[in-house]
Coordinates of C-alpha atoms in Angstrom, one line a residue:
M1 CA -3.9 18.2 -6.7
E2 CA -8.5 17.2 -7.0
T3 CA -8.1 13.4 -5.7
I4 CA -5.5 11.7 -3.9
V5 CA -5.9 7.4 -3.6
F6 CA -4.0 5.7 -1.2
D7 CA -2.3 2.6 -0.6
I8 CA -3.4 0.1 2.3
G9 CA -0.7 -2.1 3.5
E10 CA 2.1 -0.4 5.0
T11 CA 0.8 3.3 3.8
L12 CA -2.5 3.2 6.0
V13 CA -2.2 0.2 7.8
R14 CA 0.6 -1.4 9.8
D15 CA 0.9 -5.0 8.7
D16 CA 2.4 -6.6 12.2
R17 CA -0.4 -8.0 12.9
Y18 CA -0.9 -9.6 9.9
W19 CA 2.5 -11.5 9.8
A20 CA 2.7 -12.6 13.7
S21 CA -1.0 -14.3 12.5
W22 CA 1.2 -16.2 10.1
A23 CA 4.3 -16.9 12.4
N24 CA 1.6 -17.9 15.1
W25 CA 0.0 -20.1 12.5
L26 CA 3.0 -21.6 11.4
G27 CA 4.7 -22.0 15.0
V28 CA 7.8 -20.0 13.8
P29 CA 8.7 -17.1 16.2
P30 CA 6.9 -13.6 14.8
H31 CA 11.2 -12.4 14.3
T32 CA 11.7 -15.5 12.1
L33 CA 9.0 -14.6 9.9
S34 CA 9.0 -10.6 10.0
A35 CA 13.5 -11.4 8.7
L36 CA 12.3 -12.7 6.1
V37 CA 10.1 -10.7 5.0
G38 CA 13.0 -7.8 5.1
A39 CA 14.9 -10.1 3.1
A40 CA 12.8 -10.4 0.4
V41 CA 12.0 -7.1 0.1
A42 CA 16.1 -6.0 0.2
Q43 CA 15.7 -8.7 -2.9
G44 CA 13.3 -6.8 -4.7
R45 CA 10.8 -9.6 -3.9
D46 CA 7.2 -10.3 -3.0
S47 CA 6.9 -10.2 0.6
A48 CA 4.8 -13.2 0.6
D49 CA 7.8 -15.3 -0.5
A50 CA 9.0 -15.1 3.2
L51 CA 6.0 -17.4 3.2
S52 CA 7.5 -20.3 1.0
I53 CA 10.5 -20.3 2.4
L54 CA 9.1 -21.4 5.3
R55 CA 6.7 -23.8 3.8
P56 CA 8.4 -24.8 0.1
D57 CA 4.9 -26.7 -0.6
M58 CA 2.8 -24.6 1.8
D59 CA -0.2 -23.4 -0.4
I60 CA -0.9 -19.6 0.4
A61 CA -4.5 -19.1 -0.5
E62 CA -5.7 -22.2 0.6
A63 CA -3.8 -21.9 4.0
S64 CA -5.4 -18.1 4.5
L65 CA -8.7 -19.9 3.4
A66 CA -7.6 -22.7 6.5
R67 CA -7.0 -19.9 8.5
T68 CA -10.3 -18.1 8.3
A69 CA -12.2 -21.5 9.2
A70 CA -10.4 -21.6 12.2
G71 CA -11.4 -18.9 13.2
R72 CA -7.9 -16.9 13.0
G73 CA -8.4 -14.9 9.6
E74 CA -8.1 -10.9 8.2
H75 CA -8.3 -8.7 11.7
L76 CA -8.0 -4.8 11.2
A77 CA -9.1 -3.0 14.3
E78 CA -8.4 1.1 14.7
S79 CA -4.9 -0.2 16.8
D80 CA -3.4 -1.8 13.0
L81 CA -3.8 2.3 11.6
Y82 CA -1.1 4.1 11.9
P83 CA -1.6 7.7 14.1
D84 CA -1.3 10.0 11.0
V85 CA -4.0 8.1 8.7
R86 CA -7.2 9.7 10.3
P87 CA -6.2 12.8 10.9
T88 CA -5.2 12.6 7.7
L89 CA -7.9 11.6 5.7
A90 CA -9.9 14.3 7.6
E91 CA -7.3 17.6 7.1
L92 CA -7.8 16.3 2.9
R93 CA -10.9 15.9 3.1
A94 CA -11.5 19.5 4.7
L95 CA -9.4 21.0 2.3
G96 CA -12.0 20.0 -0.5
V97 CA -10.1 16.7 -1.7
R98 CA -11.3 13.6 -3.0
V99 CA -9.9 11.0 -0.9
V100 CA -9.9 7.3 -2.1
V101 CA -8.3 4.3 -0.4
A102 CA -7.3 1.7 -3.5
G103 CA -5.2 -0.8 -2.7
N104 CA -4.0 -4.6 -3.1
G105 CA -6.7 -6.6 -1.0
T106 CA -9.4 -9.3 -0.2
V107 CA -13.1 -8.5 0.0
R108 CA -12.9 -9.1 3.6
A109 CA -9.9 -6.6 3.8
G110 CA -12.3 -4.2 1.9
E111 CA -15.4 -4.8 4.6
L112 CA -13.0 -4.6 7.3
L113 CA -11.8 -1.1 6.6
R114 CA -15.2 0.3 5.5
A115 CA -16.6 -0.3 9.1
L116 CA -13.7 1.4 10.5
D117 CA -15.7 4.8 8.8
L118 CA -12.5 6.4 7.6
P119 CA -13.1 9.7 6.0
V120 CA -12.8 8.9 2.1
D121 CA -14.7 8.7 -0.2
L122 CA -14.7 5.1 -1.3
V123 CA -12.6 2.4 -0.2
V124 CA -12.0 -0.5 -2.4
T125 CA -9.8 -4.0 -3.0
S126 CA -7.7 -5.0 -5.6
D127 CA -10.5 -9.0 -5.5
E128 CA -13.0 -6.2 -5.4
W129 CA -12.3 -4.7 -8.6
G130 CA -10.6 -8.1 -9.7
V131 CA -7.4 -6.7 -10.7
A132 CA -4.2 -6.4 -8.5
K133 CA -1.3 -3.7 -8.7
P134 CA 1.1 -3.9 -10.7
D135 CA -1.4 -4.3 -13.9
P136 CA -2.5 -1.2 -15.3
E137 CA -6.2 -2.0 -15.7
F138 CA -6.1 -1.5 -12.0
F139 CA -4.7 2.5 -12.1
A140 CA -7.6 2.8 -15.0
R141 CA -9.8 1.9 -12.6
V142 CA -8.6 3.6 -10.2
L143 CA -9.0 7.1 -12.4
E144 CA -12.4 5.8 -12.7
V145 CA -12.9 6.5 -9.3
S146 CA -11.1 9.2 -9.6
G147 CA -12.7 11.6 -11.3
A148 CA -10.1 14.0 -12.1
A149 CA -7.5 14.2 -14.9
P150 CA -4.2 12.1 -14.5
G151 CA -2.2 15.2 -13.7
S152 CA -4.8 16.1 -10.6
T153 CA -4.2 12.9 -9.4
L154 CA -2.1 11.8 -6.9
Y155 CA -1.2 7.8 -6.0
V156 CA 0.8 7.5 -2.3
G157 CA 2.1 4.0 -1.8
D158 CA 5.2 2.3 -0.1
H159 CA 6.1 0.4 -2.6
P160 CA 8.3 1.2 -6.1
A161 CA 7.1 -2.0 -8.2
N162 CA 3.5 -1.9 -7.2
D163 CA 2.2 1.4 -6.4
L164 CA 5.1 4.5 -7.9
F165 CA 6.8 3.0 -11.0
P166 CA 3.2 1.6 -12.9
A167 CA 1.0 5.3 -11.3
K168 CA 3.6 6.8 -13.0
S169 CA 3.4 4.9 -16.3
C170 CA -0.7 5.3 -16.5
G171 CA -0.4 9.4 -16.3
L172 CA -1.1 9.8 -12.3
Q173 CA 1.5 11.7 -9.8
A174 CA 2.9 9.6 -7.7
A175 CA 4.3 9.7 -3.8
H176 CA 6.4 7.6 -2.3
I177 CA 5.9 7.6 1.5
R178 CA 9.2 5.7 3.7
R179 CA 7.2 3.2 6.4
G180 CA 7.1 -0.1 6.1
A181 CA 10.1 -2.7 5.2
C182 CA 10.0 -1.6 1.8
G183 CA 9.0 1.5 2.2
Y184 CA 11.9 2.7 3.9
W185 CA 14.6 0.2 2.0
W186 CA 14.3 1.6 -1.2
A187 CA 13.5 5.2 -0.4
D188 CA 16.6 6.4 -2.1
H189 CA 17.1 4.2 -4.2
P190 CA 17.9 6.6 -7.4
D191 CA 14.9 5.5 -9.4
V192 CA 12.7 5.9 -6.9
V193 CA 14.2 9.1 -6.5
A194 CA 13.7 10.3 -10.2
T195 CA 10.5 8.6 -10.5
A196 CA 8.3 10.2 -7.4
D197 CA 6.8 13.6 -7.6
F198 CA 6.9 13.1 -3.6
R199 CA 8.8 12.0 -1.0
L200 CA 6.8 11.0 2.1
N201 CA 8.6 10.7 5.4
A202 CA 4.7 10.8 7.0
L203 CA 0.9 11.1 5.6
T204 CA 1.0 14.8 7.5
D205 CA 3.4 16.0 4.8
L206 CA 0.8 15.4 2.8
P207 CA -1.2 19.0 3.2
A208 CA 1.4 21.2 2.9
L209 CA 2.4 19.7 -0.7
L210 CA -1.1 20.4 -2.4
N211 CA -0.4 23.3 -4.6
Q212 CA 3.5 22.0 -4.8
V213 CA 3.7 20.7 -9.0
P214 CA 6.7 19.0 -9.9
D215 CA 9.0 21.4 -11.2
A216 CA 9.7 19.0 -14.7
P217 CA 8.5 16.1 -15.6
R218 CA 11.0 13.1 -14.0
P219 CA 13.1 10.0 -15.4
R220 CA 10.0 7.5 -15.3
A221 CA 12.2 4.3 -14.3
L222 CA 9.6 1.5 -14.7
R223 CA 11.8 -1.2 -13.8
A224 CA 10.8 -4.1 -11.4
L225 CA 13.3 -3.5 -8.5

């Protein structure tokens, strides 16, 4: 494996601050919003649908701008990273692997991630590229920055429909991580088990997997869950 590309939310970054800040903005208990996020995930819906359930008439994009204008916009600190992130990324680079972070996110999210000075070769978000997962064009861009062939590029993420299935359909190898609401809920789904080249319980599983190659092509179950 020459290049490993990482999703952002609930792969590298914990989303609890994000949802707690939205709950505070909307004036609801954090547990209420977290429960609705879990319900959306279990139904195979976008987690952001939880916001629409709470405020059906709210324009989420406009509300995000209002939060930023009020000084309550995006924030990212070292404490928002999962504990295994920095040591695993450093170990992978020490092993000679090109390490890229590429996931759905705002331009501001990209700036905040780069400010953390992670041991990676590149950090880029969907808004910076102008295309978001699961669009195949996003993964075409991933391959452009990978610097390696699709079969030598591994995409790591928690979301089957946004990460695992489209990465595989574009010819990349793909790993599903059991992390976050989506990662845990769908980890043992037959389509995930059949499609993933690797299934991770933690990022620290990765270095030992570098020289492993799937024994045979896996069925590519590409429908959205």
